[in-house]
Short mmCIF file of C-alpha atoms and ligand atoms in Angstrom, two decimals:
data_model
loop_
_atom_site.label_atom_id
_atom_site.label_comp_id
_atom_site.label_asym_id
_atom_site.label_seq_id
_atom_site.Cartn_x
_atom_site.Cartn_y
_atom_site.Cartn_z
CA MET Q 242 -353.54 10.34 -59.88
CA THR Q 243 -352.66 10.70 -56.21
CA SER Q 244 -353.15 13.62 -53.91
CA GLU Q 245 -349.47 14.63 -54.16
CA SER Q 246 -350.12 16.03 -57.61
CA ILE Q 247 -352.62 18.63 -56.46
CA ASN Q 248 -351.64 22.23 -55.96
CA ALA Q 249 -353.06 25.70 -55.48
CA ALA Q 250 -353.43 26.18 -59.21
CA ASP Q 251 -356.18 23.54 -59.16
CA ILE Q 252 -358.25 25.98 -57.16
CA PRO Q 253 -359.46 29.07 -58.98
CA GLY Q 254 -358.96 32.53 -57.50
CA ASN Q 255 -359.55 33.00 -53.80
CA ALA Q 256 -363.00 34.40 -54.47
CA GLU Q 257 -364.06 30.95 -55.66
CA SER Q 258 -362.19 28.93 -53.08
CA ALA Q 259 -363.43 26.95 -50.11
CA GLY Q 260 -366.62 28.03 -48.47
CA GLN Q 261 -367.80 30.30 -51.24
CA ALA Q 262 -370.19 28.01 -52.99
CA ARG Q 263 -370.25 28.30 -56.75
CA ARG Q 264 -373.68 27.60 -58.23
CA HIS Q 265 -373.88 25.11 -61.09
CA GLU Q 266 -376.41 25.12 -63.90
CA GLN Q 267 -379.22 22.61 -64.40
CA LEU Q 268 -378.75 19.96 -67.09
CA THR Q 269 -381.08 20.78 -69.98
CA PHE Q 270 -379.43 18.91 -72.87
CA ASP Q 271 -378.70 15.22 -73.55
CA LEU Q 272 -375.24 13.87 -72.91
CA ASP Q 273 -373.08 10.84 -73.67
CA VAL Q 274 -370.40 10.37 -71.02
CA GLU Q 275 -368.03 7.81 -69.60
CA ILE Q 276 -369.06 8.21 -65.95
CA CYS Q 277 -372.27 9.58 -64.46
CA VAL Q 278 -372.16 10.22 -60.72
CA VAL Q 279 -375.53 10.53 -58.99
CA GLY Q 280 -375.17 12.82 -55.96
CA GLY Q 281 -373.02 15.87 -55.23
CA GLY Q 282 -372.06 15.01 -51.65
CA LEU Q 283 -368.64 14.04 -50.30
CA ALA Q 284 -368.77 10.59 -51.88
CA GLY Q 285 -369.95 11.64 -55.34
CA LEU Q 286 -367.55 14.56 -55.61
CA THR Q 287 -364.55 12.50 -54.51
CA VAL Q 288 -365.32 9.88 -57.17
CA ALA Q 289 -365.74 12.67 -59.74
CA LEU Q 290 -362.52 14.41 -58.74
CA GLU Q 291 -360.43 11.25 -58.81
CA ALA Q 292 -361.93 10.09 -62.11
CA ALA Q 293 -361.54 13.51 -63.74
CA ARG Q 294 -357.89 13.63 -62.69
CA THR Q 295 -357.23 10.61 -64.88
CA GLY Q 296 -358.84 12.42 -67.82
CA ALA Q 297 -362.17 10.57 -67.73
CA ASN Q 298 -365.32 12.25 -69.05
CA VAL Q 299 -367.39 12.68 -65.85
CA VAL Q 300 -370.66 14.38 -64.92
CA VAL Q 301 -372.14 14.82 -61.46
CA LEU Q 302 -375.92 15.13 -61.22
CA GLU Q 303 -377.13 16.70 -57.99
CA SER Q 304 -380.84 16.97 -57.30
CA ARG Q 305 -380.54 20.08 -55.07
CA HIS Q 306 -377.15 21.75 -54.68
CA VAL Q 307 -373.65 20.68 -53.70
CA GLY Q 308 -373.44 19.99 -49.97
CA TRP Q 309 -377.19 20.30 -49.56
CA SER Q 310 -377.46 17.59 -46.89
CA ALA Q 311 -374.97 15.92 -44.51
CA SER Q 312 -371.92 16.74 -46.63
CA GLY Q 313 -372.47 20.46 -46.18
CA HIS Q 314 -373.61 20.22 -42.55
CA HIS Q 315 -371.14 18.21 -40.52
CA LEU Q 316 -368.56 18.82 -37.80
CA GLY Q 317 -365.48 18.09 -39.89
CA THR Q 318 -363.81 15.55 -37.58
CA ALA Q 319 -361.67 13.03 -39.46
CA MET Q 320 -360.56 9.80 -37.79
CA PRO Q 321 -359.61 6.36 -39.02
CA GLY Q 322 -362.18 3.58 -38.81
CA TYR Q 323 -365.85 2.88 -39.39
CA ALA Q 324 -369.09 2.85 -37.44
CA LEU Q 325 -368.50 -0.87 -36.88
CA PRO Q 326 -366.17 -1.28 -33.87
CA LEU Q 327 -362.75 -2.70 -34.71
CA SER Q 328 -363.22 -5.86 -32.63
CA ASP Q 329 -366.48 -6.61 -34.48
CA LEU Q 330 -364.74 -5.99 -37.80
CA ILE Q 331 -362.07 -8.58 -36.95
CA ALA Q 332 -364.73 -11.05 -35.82
CA ARG Q 333 -366.56 -10.54 -39.11
CA VAL Q 334 -363.76 -10.75 -41.69
CA GLY Q 335 -360.68 -12.02 -39.83
CA PHE Q 336 -357.57 -10.12 -38.83
CA ASP Q 337 -355.91 -9.76 -42.27
CA ASP Q 338 -358.90 -8.26 -44.06
CA ALA Q 339 -359.76 -6.14 -41.02
CA TYR Q 340 -356.22 -4.76 -41.18
CA GLU Q 341 -356.62 -3.95 -44.89
CA LEU Q 342 -359.99 -2.31 -44.32
CA TRP Q 343 -358.67 -0.30 -41.39
CA SER Q 344 -355.67 0.84 -43.48
CA LEU Q 345 -358.02 1.97 -46.24
CA SER Q 346 -360.03 4.02 -43.74
CA ARG Q 347 -356.82 5.61 -42.49
CA ALA Q 348 -355.78 6.39 -46.06
CA GLY Q 349 -359.19 8.07 -46.47
CA ALA Q 350 -358.37 10.39 -43.56
CA ASP Q 351 -354.93 11.06 -45.12
CA TYR Q 352 -356.65 12.01 -48.37
CA VAL Q 353 -358.76 14.62 -46.57
CA ARG Q 354 -355.67 15.87 -44.73
CA ALA Q 355 -353.80 16.34 -48.03
CA HIS Q 356 -356.70 18.27 -49.54
CA ALA Q 357 -357.21 20.41 -46.45
CA ALA Q 358 -353.72 21.85 -46.87
CA GLU Q 359 -353.77 25.63 -47.11
CA ASP Q 360 -352.37 25.58 -50.66
CA VAL Q 361 -355.00 23.11 -51.90
CA ILE Q 362 -358.30 24.08 -50.25
CA PRO Q 363 -357.55 27.18 -48.18
CA GLY Q 364 -359.41 28.42 -45.13
CA LEU Q 365 -360.44 25.10 -43.60
CA GLY Q 366 -358.79 25.80 -40.22
CA PHE Q 367 -357.07 22.40 -39.99
CA THR Q 368 -356.13 21.39 -36.42
CA GLU Q 369 -355.02 18.06 -34.97
CA GLY Q 370 -356.14 15.99 -31.99
CA VAL Q 371 -359.39 14.16 -31.28
CA LEU Q 372 -360.48 12.81 -27.90
CA GLU Q 373 -362.81 9.82 -27.68
CA VAL Q 374 -364.21 9.91 -24.17
CA SER Q 375 -365.87 7.13 -22.23
CA ASN Q 376 -369.15 7.72 -20.37
CA VAL Q 377 -368.32 4.88 -18.01
CA ASP Q 378 -365.30 3.84 -15.99
CA ALA Q 379 -363.87 1.37 -18.51
CA GLY Q 380 -360.12 1.51 -17.95
CA GLU Q 381 -359.38 -2.16 -18.68
CA ARG Q 382 -361.38 -2.23 -21.89
CA LEU Q 383 -359.54 0.91 -22.93
CA ILE Q 384 -356.11 -0.63 -22.38
CA SER Q 385 -356.82 -3.65 -24.60
CA HIS Q 386 -358.37 -1.37 -27.27
CA LEU Q 387 -355.29 0.85 -27.19
CA GLN Q 388 -352.94 -2.09 -27.49
CA MET Q 389 -354.83 -3.35 -30.50
CA LEU Q 390 -354.86 0.08 -32.18
CA SER Q 391 -351.21 0.88 -31.72
CA GLU Q 392 -349.58 -2.58 -31.87
CA ASP Q 393 -351.77 -4.38 -34.40
CA PHE Q 394 -353.24 -1.54 -36.47
CA ALA Q 395 -350.35 0.97 -36.53
CA THR Q 396 -352.58 3.82 -35.37
CA GLU Q 397 -351.24 6.52 -33.10
CA ALA Q 398 -353.39 6.59 -29.98
CA GLU Q 399 -352.76 7.24 -26.31
CA GLY Q 400 -354.81 6.48 -23.23
CA TRP Q 401 -355.80 9.31 -20.93
CA GLN Q 402 -356.54 8.57 -17.28
CA ILE Q 403 -359.60 10.12 -15.62
CA ASP Q 404 -357.62 12.97 -14.03
CA ARG Q 405 -356.17 14.04 -17.33
CA VAL Q 406 -359.55 13.91 -19.04
CA ARG Q 407 -361.14 16.02 -16.31
CA ASN Q 408 -358.27 18.43 -16.45
CA ALA Q 409 -359.08 18.99 -20.11
CA LEU Q 410 -362.89 18.84 -19.73
CA SER Q 411 -364.46 20.01 -16.47
CA THR Q 412 -367.26 17.48 -16.24
CA ASP Q 413 -367.79 14.35 -14.16
CA ARG Q 414 -369.59 12.71 -17.09
CA TYR Q 415 -366.43 11.48 -18.74
CA PHE Q 416 -363.97 8.95 -17.39
CA HIS Q 417 -361.08 7.57 -19.46
CA ALA Q 418 -360.35 8.63 -23.03
CA VAL Q 419 -358.40 7.66 -26.12
CA HIS Q 420 -356.51 10.55 -27.63
CA TYR Q 421 -355.79 10.34 -31.37
CA PRO Q 422 -353.06 12.94 -31.94
CA ARG Q 423 -353.12 12.45 -35.74
CA ALA Q 424 -356.89 12.66 -36.12
CA PHE Q 425 -357.97 16.17 -37.06
CA GLN Q 426 -360.75 18.60 -37.77
CA ILE Q 427 -361.51 21.02 -40.54
CA ASP Q 428 -364.35 23.34 -41.38
CA GLY Q 429 -366.58 20.58 -42.68
CA ARG Q 430 -369.13 22.94 -44.12
CA LYS Q 431 -366.56 24.52 -46.41
CA TYR Q 432 -364.62 21.41 -47.45
CA ILE Q 433 -367.34 20.16 -49.80
CA HIS Q 434 -367.24 23.37 -51.86
CA GLY Q 435 -363.46 23.19 -52.15
CA LEU Q 436 -363.83 19.60 -53.33
CA ALA Q 437 -366.41 20.65 -55.95
CA GLU Q 438 -364.05 23.35 -57.24
CA LEU Q 439 -361.19 20.88 -57.52
CA ALA Q 440 -363.43 18.44 -59.41
CA ARG Q 441 -364.63 21.18 -61.75
CA LYS Q 442 -361.09 22.36 -62.44
CA ALA Q 443 -360.04 18.77 -63.10
CA GLY Q 444 -362.72 18.63 -65.82
CA ALA Q 445 -365.78 17.12 -64.13
CA ARG Q 446 -369.07 18.76 -65.09
CA ILE Q 447 -371.41 19.36 -62.17
CA PHE Q 448 -375.13 19.99 -62.68
CA GLU Q 449 -377.34 21.11 -59.80
CA HIS Q 450 -381.15 20.98 -59.57
CA THR Q 451 -380.91 17.89 -61.75
CA PRO Q 452 -382.53 14.93 -59.99
CA VAL Q 453 -382.03 11.51 -61.52
CA ILE Q 454 -385.51 10.07 -61.81
CA SER Q 455 -384.72 6.71 -63.37
CA ILE Q 456 -381.77 4.52 -64.27
CA ASP Q 457 -381.75 1.61 -66.67
CA PRO Q 458 -378.53 -0.22 -65.74
CA SER Q 459 -378.93 -3.07 -68.22
CA GLY Q 460 -376.64 -3.06 -71.23
CA ILE Q 461 -373.16 -1.69 -71.66
CA ARG Q 462 -374.37 1.91 -71.98
CA LYS Q 463 -376.57 2.72 -68.99
CA ARG Q 464 -379.52 5.08 -69.50
CA ILE Q 465 -380.18 7.84 -67.01
CA ALA Q 466 -383.22 10.11 -67.05
CA THR Q 467 -383.55 13.56 -65.48
CA PRO Q 468 -386.55 15.90 -65.84
CA ARG Q 469 -385.05 17.84 -68.76
CA ALA Q 470 -382.33 15.60 -70.20
CA ARG Q 471 -381.27 12.02 -70.85
CA LEU Q 472 -377.77 10.61 -70.52
CA ARG Q 473 -375.92 7.49 -71.55
CA ALA Q 474 -372.89 6.37 -69.56
CA SER Q 475 -370.55 3.38 -69.32
CA HIS Q 476 -370.45 3.68 -65.54
CA VAL Q 477 -373.05 4.98 -63.12
CA VAL Q 478 -372.03 5.71 -59.53
CA LEU Q 479 -374.86 5.78 -57.01
CA ALA Q 480 -373.74 8.29 -54.38
CA GLY Q 481 -377.14 9.63 -53.39
CA ASN Q 482 -377.09 8.34 -49.82
CA VAL Q 483 -380.59 8.05 -48.30
CA HIS Q 484 -381.98 10.55 -50.80
CA LEU Q 485 -381.69 8.32 -53.87
CA GLY Q 486 -385.40 7.52 -53.68
CA GLU Q 487 -387.26 6.15 -56.67
CA ALA Q 488 -384.16 6.23 -58.91
CA LEU Q 489 -383.14 3.00 -57.20
CA ARG Q 490 -385.58 2.20 -54.44
CA ARG Q 491 -383.98 -1.21 -53.79
CA LEU Q 492 -380.75 0.54 -52.78
CA SER Q 493 -382.26 3.30 -50.66
CA ASP Q 494 -384.20 0.63 -48.78
CA THR Q 495 -380.90 -0.79 -47.52
CA LEU Q 496 -380.19 2.36 -45.50
CA VAL Q 497 -381.77 3.65 -42.32
CA PRO Q 498 -381.94 7.43 -42.65
CA VAL Q 499 -380.92 9.19 -39.46
CA TRP Q 500 -381.22 12.97 -39.21
CA ARG Q 501 -378.50 14.32 -36.96
CA TYR Q 502 -378.80 17.84 -35.56
CA ALA Q 503 -376.06 20.23 -34.53
CA ALA Q 504 -375.75 23.77 -33.24
CA VAL Q 505 -373.25 26.57 -32.93
CA THR Q 506 -373.49 28.69 -29.77
CA ALA Q 507 -373.13 32.44 -29.52
CA PRO Q 508 -369.67 33.49 -28.24
CA LEU Q 509 -369.30 32.20 -24.66
CA GLY Q 510 -366.33 34.34 -23.67
CA ALA Q 511 -363.65 33.32 -21.19
CA ARG Q 512 -365.97 30.94 -19.27
CA LEU Q 513 -365.71 28.40 -22.12
CA ALA Q 514 -361.94 28.06 -21.70
CA GLU Q 515 -362.51 27.41 -17.99
CA VAL Q 516 -364.51 24.25 -18.71
CA VAL Q 517 -363.23 23.06 -22.10
CA ARG Q 518 -359.47 23.20 -22.35
CA PHE Q 519 -359.13 20.62 -25.14
CA GLN Q 520 -358.93 22.31 -28.52
CA GLY Q 521 -359.81 19.38 -30.78
CA SER Q 522 -363.02 17.39 -31.25
CA VAL Q 523 -364.52 15.45 -28.38
CA ILE Q 524 -366.62 12.41 -29.24
CA ASP Q 525 -368.22 10.18 -26.66
CA ALA Q 526 -367.66 6.49 -27.17
CA ASP Q 527 -371.44 5.86 -27.29
CA GLY Q 528 -371.73 8.17 -30.30
CA ILE Q 529 -374.19 10.51 -28.60
CA ASP Q 530 -372.38 13.84 -28.14
CA HIS Q 531 -369.75 15.29 -30.44
CA PHE Q 532 -368.41 18.79 -29.97
CA ARG Q 533 -365.51 21.17 -30.34
CA ILE Q 534 -364.61 24.80 -29.90
CA ILE Q 535 -364.78 27.00 -32.98
CA ASP Q 536 -363.91 30.69 -33.48
CA GLY Q 537 -362.10 30.73 -30.12
CA ASP Q 538 -365.12 30.81 -27.81
CA ARG Q 539 -368.10 29.14 -29.45
CA LEU Q 540 -369.14 25.52 -29.13
CA MET Q 541 -370.21 23.46 -32.12
CA TRP Q 542 -372.22 20.56 -30.76
CA ALA Q 543 -373.99 17.63 -32.42
CA SER Q 544 -376.27 15.33 -30.49
CA PRO Q 545 -379.97 14.68 -31.14
CA GLU Q 546 -381.08 12.28 -33.85
CA THR Q 547 -384.41 11.31 -35.41
CA THR Q 548 -385.33 8.78 -38.07
CA TRP Q 549 -387.72 11.28 -39.65
CA GLU Q 550 -386.92 14.74 -40.95
CA ALA Q 551 -387.70 17.50 -38.45
CA ARG Q 552 -386.99 21.21 -38.59
CA PRO Q 553 -383.54 21.76 -37.04
CA GLU Q 554 -385.00 24.70 -35.14
CA ARG Q 555 -387.03 22.25 -33.04
CA GLN Q 556 -383.80 20.74 -31.66
CA ARG Q 557 -382.45 24.05 -30.35
CA GLY Q 558 -383.63 23.38 -26.78
CA ALA Q 559 -382.47 19.76 -26.79
CA ILE Q 560 -378.93 20.75 -27.82
CA ARG Q 561 -378.79 23.54 -25.25
CA ARG Q 562 -379.87 21.04 -22.55
CA ARG Q 563 -377.14 18.56 -23.64
CA ILE Q 564 -374.50 21.28 -23.37
CA LEU Q 565 -375.67 22.39 -19.94
CA THR Q 566 -376.04 18.83 -18.65
CA THR Q 567 -372.42 18.20 -19.56
CA PHE Q 568 -371.05 21.59 -18.50
CA PRO Q 569 -373.50 23.09 -15.96
CA GLN Q 570 -370.81 25.63 -15.01
CA LEU Q 571 -371.61 27.49 -18.24
CA GLU Q 572 -374.97 28.37 -16.62
CA THR Q 573 -376.54 29.84 -19.77
CA VAL Q 574 -375.88 29.17 -23.40
CA GLU Q 575 -377.35 30.99 -26.34
CA ILE Q 576 -377.71 28.95 -29.51
CA ALA Q 577 -376.83 31.04 -32.56
CA GLU Q 578 -377.45 28.52 -35.33
CA VAL Q 579 -378.93 25.04 -35.73
CA PHE Q 580 -378.41 22.73 -38.71
CA CYS Q 581 -378.89 19.11 -39.68
CA GLY Q 582 -378.18 16.48 -42.29
CA ALA Q 583 -379.31 12.93 -42.96
CA VAL Q 584 -376.79 10.15 -42.58
CA GLY Q 585 -377.38 6.71 -44.04
CA GLU Q 586 -376.77 3.86 -41.61
CA THR Q 587 -376.39 0.29 -42.75
CA VAL Q 588 -377.58 -2.73 -40.83
CA HIS Q 589 -374.00 -4.06 -40.48
CA GLY Q 590 -372.34 -0.70 -39.73
CA MET Q 591 -370.02 -0.76 -42.75
CA PRO Q 592 -370.35 1.51 -45.80
CA GLN Q 593 -371.64 0.27 -49.14
CA VAL Q 594 -368.69 0.40 -51.52
CA GLY Q 595 -368.34 -1.56 -54.75
CA GLN Q 596 -369.83 -2.74 -58.01
CA LEU Q 597 -373.41 -4.03 -57.96
CA GLN Q 598 -373.34 -5.24 -61.55
CA PRO Q 599 -370.98 -4.39 -64.42
CA GLY Q 600 -370.80 -0.61 -64.66
CA LEU Q 601 -373.16 0.08 -61.75
CA TRP Q 602 -371.31 1.25 -58.63
CA VAL Q 603 -372.38 2.25 -55.16
CA ALA Q 604 -370.78 4.59 -52.59
CA SER Q 605 -373.07 5.24 -49.63
CA GLY Q 606 -373.98 4.31 -46.06
CA PHE Q 607 -371.14 6.24 -44.43
CA GLY Q 608 -373.10 6.99 -41.28
CA ARG Q 609 -371.67 9.46 -38.80
CA GLN Q 610 -368.11 8.84 -39.96
CA GLY Q 611 -368.33 9.96 -43.56
CA LEU Q 612 -365.36 12.23 -44.03
CA ASN Q 613 -362.63 9.59 -44.13
CA THR Q 614 -364.82 6.77 -45.44
CA SER Q 615 -366.30 8.71 -48.37
CA ALA Q 616 -362.79 9.85 -49.35
CA MET Q 617 -361.68 6.23 -49.26
CA ALA Q 618 -364.70 5.07 -51.28
CA GLY Q 619 -364.24 7.80 -53.88
CA GLN Q 620 -360.69 6.73 -54.58
CA LEU Q 621 -361.48 2.99 -54.55
CA ILE Q 622 -364.35 3.37 -57.00
CA ALA Q 623 -362.52 5.70 -59.37
CA ARG Q 624 -359.61 3.26 -59.47
CA GLY Q 625 -361.97 0.31 -59.75
CA MET Q 626 -363.68 1.83 -62.81
CA LEU Q 627 -360.61 3.18 -64.55
CA GLU Q 628 -357.65 1.08 -63.48
CA GLY Q 629 -359.20 -2.28 -62.68
CA ASP Q 630 -358.14 -1.95 -59.01
CA ASP Q 631 -360.36 -4.45 -57.22
CA ARG Q 632 -359.70 -3.59 -53.58
CA TRP Q 633 -363.36 -2.56 -53.31
CA ARG Q 634 -363.98 -6.32 -53.06
CA LEU Q 635 -362.83 -6.13 -49.44
CA PHE Q 636 -366.30 -4.71 -48.79
CA ALA Q 637 -368.03 -7.69 -50.44
CA PRO Q 638 -368.77 -9.43 -47.09
CA PHE Q 639 -370.93 -6.43 -46.19
CA GLU Q 640 -373.77 -7.02 -48.58
CA LEU Q 641 -376.73 -4.78 -49.24
CA VAL Q 642 -379.11 -5.77 -46.49
CA TRP Q 643 -382.68 -4.53 -46.49
CA ALA Q 644 -383.02 -2.06 -43.62
CA GLY Q 645 -386.63 -2.94 -42.96
CA GLY Q 646 -388.50 -0.06 -44.64
CA THR Q 647 -390.80 1.97 -42.39
CA THR Q 648 -390.76 -0.74 -39.74
CA GLY Q 649 -386.95 -0.76 -39.88
CA ARG Q 650 -386.88 3.01 -39.37
CA ALA Q 651 -389.23 2.75 -36.41
CA ALA Q 652 -387.13 -0.08 -35.01
CA GLY Q 653 -383.96 1.94 -35.68
CA TYR Q 654 -385.40 4.84 -33.75
CA ALA Q 655 -386.52 2.60 -30.89
CA ILE Q 656 -383.09 0.93 -30.74
CA GLY Q 657 -381.35 4.34 -30.90
CA THR Q 658 -383.53 5.68 -28.10
CA ALA Q 659 -382.96 2.54 -26.03
CA MET Q 660 -379.18 2.76 -26.59
CA ARG Q 661 -379.15 6.41 -25.53
CA ALA Q 662 -381.18 5.52 -22.44
CA ARG Q 663 -378.87 2.59 -21.70
CA SER Q 664 -375.82 4.79 -22.16
CA ALA Q 665 -377.34 7.47 -19.91
CA ALA Q 666 -378.15 4.84 -17.27
CA ALA Q 667 -374.63 3.38 -17.49
CA GLY Q 668 -373.22 6.91 -17.09
CA VAL Q 669 -375.42 7.57 -14.03
CA LEU Q 670 -374.32 4.25 -12.52
CA ALA Q 671 -370.62 4.94 -13.22
CA ARG Q 672 -370.86 8.38 -11.59
CA TYR Q 673 -372.80 6.92 -8.62
CA ARG Q 674 -370.09 4.26 -8.14
CA GLU Q 675 -367.38 6.88 -8.36
CA ARG Q 676 -369.11 9.03 -5.70
CA ALA Q 677 -369.69 5.96 -3.50
CA ARG Q 678 -365.98 5.04 -3.76
CA LEU Q 679 -364.96 8.58 -2.82
CA ASN Q 680 -367.42 8.69 0.12
CA ALA Q 681 -366.18 5.32 1.38
CA ALA Q 682 -362.57 6.50 1.15
CA ASN Q 683 -363.47 9.70 3.04
CA ARG Q 684 -365.31 7.73 5.75
CA LYS Q 685 -362.36 5.38 6.11
CA ALA Q 686 -359.95 8.30 6.40
CA LYS Q 687 -362.12 9.91 9.12
CA ALA Q 688 -362.53 6.63 11.07
CA ARG Q 689 -358.78 5.95 11.09
CA PRO Q 690 -357.20 6.76 14.52
CA PRO Q 691 -354.83 9.73 14.30
CA ARG Q 692 -351.32 8.52 13.57
CA VAL Q 693 -348.54 9.48 15.92
CA ALA Q 694 -345.56 10.72 13.99
CA ALA Q 695 -342.48 8.59 14.41
CA PRO Q 696 -339.47 10.58 15.58
CA HIS Q 697 -337.71 10.22 12.21
CA MET Q 698 -340.75 11.78 10.46
CA SER Q 699 -340.73 15.00 12.40
CA ALA Q 700 -339.43 16.95 9.41
CA SER Q 701 -342.56 16.23 7.41
CA LYS Q 702 -344.69 17.18 10.41
CA ASP Q 703 -343.24 20.66 10.20
CA SER Q 704 -344.27 20.90 6.55
CA GLY Q 705 -347.91 19.97 7.33
CA GLU Q 706 -347.82 16.47 5.78
CA ILE Q 707 -348.34 13.24 7.61
C1 FAD D 233 -374.66 16.94 -37.90
C2 FAD D 233 -373.68 15.99 -38.57
C3 FAD D 233 -372.37 15.94 -38.13
C4 FAD D 233 -371.47 15.06 -38.75
N1 FAD D 233 -370.18 15.11 -38.36
C5 FAD D 233 -369.27 14.32 -38.99
C6 FAD D 233 -367.91 14.42 -38.65
O1 FAD D 233 -367.51 15.23 -37.82
N2 FAD D 233 -367.03 13.58 -39.26
C7 FAD D 233 -367.43 12.68 -40.20
O2 FAD D 233 -366.60 11.93 -40.70
N3 FAD D 233 -368.73 12.60 -40.59
C8 FAD D 233 -369.65 13.41 -40.01
N4 FAD D 233 -370.97 13.34 -40.40
C9 FAD D 233 -371.37 12.36 -41.43
C10 FAD D 233 -371.07 12.84 -42.85
O3 FAD D 233 -371.51 14.17 -42.99
C11 FAD D 233 -371.79 11.94 -43.87
O4 FAD D 233 -371.47 10.60 -43.65
C12 FAD D 233 -371.40 12.28 -45.30
O5 FAD D 233 -371.54 13.64 -45.55
C13 FAD D 233 -372.23 11.47 -46.31
O6 FAD D 233 -371.86 11.89 -47.60
P1 FAD D 233 -372.63 11.32 -48.88
O7 FAD D 233 -371.98 11.92 -50.07
O8 FAD D 233 -372.71 9.85 -48.80
O9 FAD D 233 -374.14 11.80 -48.71
P2 FAD D 233 -374.89 13.21 -48.83
O10 FAD D 233 -374.17 14.30 -48.18
O11 FAD D 233 -376.28 12.94 -48.35
O12 FAD D 233 -374.92 13.51 -50.38
C14 FAD D 233 -375.77 12.81 -51.26
C15 FAD D 233 -376.23 13.78 -52.33
O13 FAD D 233 -376.89 13.05 -53.36
C16 FAD D 233 -377.96 13.82 -53.84
N5 FAD D 233 -378.93 12.89 -54.46
C17 FAD D 233 -379.58 11.88 -53.87
N6 FAD D 233 -380.39 11.25 -54.75
C18 FAD D 233 -380.25 11.89 -55.93
C19 FAD D 233 -380.84 11.71 -57.21
N7 FAD D 233 -381.76 10.76 -57.45
N8 FAD D 233 -380.44 12.55 -58.20
C20 FAD D 233 -379.51 13.50 -57.99
N9 FAD D 233 -378.93 13.73 -56.78
C21 FAD D 233 -379.30 12.92 -55.76
C22 FAD D 233 -378.51 14.50 -52.60
O14 FAD D 233 -379.23 15.68 -52.95
C23 FAD D 233 -377.24 14.80 -51.81
O15 FAD D 233 -376.76 16.11 -52.03
C24 FAD D 233 -371.90 14.20 -39.81
C25 FAD D 233 -373.21 14.27 -40.26
C26 FAD D 233 -374.10 15.17 -39.67
C27 FAD D 233 -375.50 15.25 -40.19
#
């Protein structure tokens, strides 16, 4: 079933709609089902919703509660694409498959857009427009990227020159930008609960505090064990992201867990509108800072990352410093709330989507861009299981690659730190060059002998121009 067939009646009364998390019981009795989804995040719930809409008998087993990790703690920005840059995607799979994969990612964003409609999941505050800003002066690279996006990949995107960017964002840290007018943002922390309600209403059964502790995927009926119940299922979908743990250690070892931290400031008043005049999400092209205005005069800002779990509270100062480094005019910023979630990053930068062996499916590794890609994966897997749609095979070139265990995490952190340092250095250099260019132009202007106005230019002399 497609998203056109959803309507407000799928959502129970307003009291149970988006943002007001319903609690689900723990599974304490044995079950025989068609589909068992492991993980109640964006990926697992989209699979469950799409499968339940076709009438399949589906259960979702969530070890904590719906939206416990990244899926309940993100910034809600939806764009087409993947963590892997488009040019690398083409180099990896060729133009035709890259086009198909890109189109699927765009359809994933469209799926979220359809569900974020006020009459489907209300109260998500949908707005359009995302700005991807460059930390360095990279105008030429931007032009070729734009051409590829709009001419070859049918994606609406426009290039913004430096002046326009700085008109929208009063900081010298950003140069050119790509504006995606059709990309959008929603309240990402509420969306997941709306999705769970839709899945429940469609007939999926969701059990919280029900960790899957082992899976025996051999045989036609797979066996799944939880602390208080056992299940048998024809299909098992592994949507546990980096948290899957012992249930399938081989799979979790193919992801580098990255904890990403974000904060919401206290109201900043009118001074915020003086420095940030762009109303959508701003993402820097190096993937370091990501922010947007919420509630009129607060900033929601994501930036620091670790490859180990730390208390979000410890990142409060780091986020405040990032905000003030970018917008020193704000002078002081009070952080009202800090939160975090773990994203799973793959070695190749593409999500893990597909069938590992008959009846055993995987949907994980969505990284920092999980809203559109998990929506895409959920639909592909539901259709793969129930309708024999095999478009998930487009992801076959991106195999499960061991992420290196503890050493891989340490290396991931070292690489991440080095990339941030490199990006910071490139930004410093770009700003230094810009200042040097301006100084040289000023010196040249001062050194130039005063021009004597030609008789025919006397009119402009009166108006104060040369
Ligand atoms: C601060 C931050 C900001 C972000 N901003 C954006 C953004 O603006 N746009 C965007 O597109 N993406 C964003 N992301 C990324 C996005 O949130 C993730 O990619 C996405 O939520 C991943 O969803 P998931 O379902 O794969 O994983 P998860 O959300 O991790 O869900 C997996 C679930 O599976 C459960 N589970 C695991 N193992 C088991 C088991 N054995 N038994 C039972 N249950 C299990 C876990 O408890 C968990 O609830 C952001 C992430 C963070 C942290």
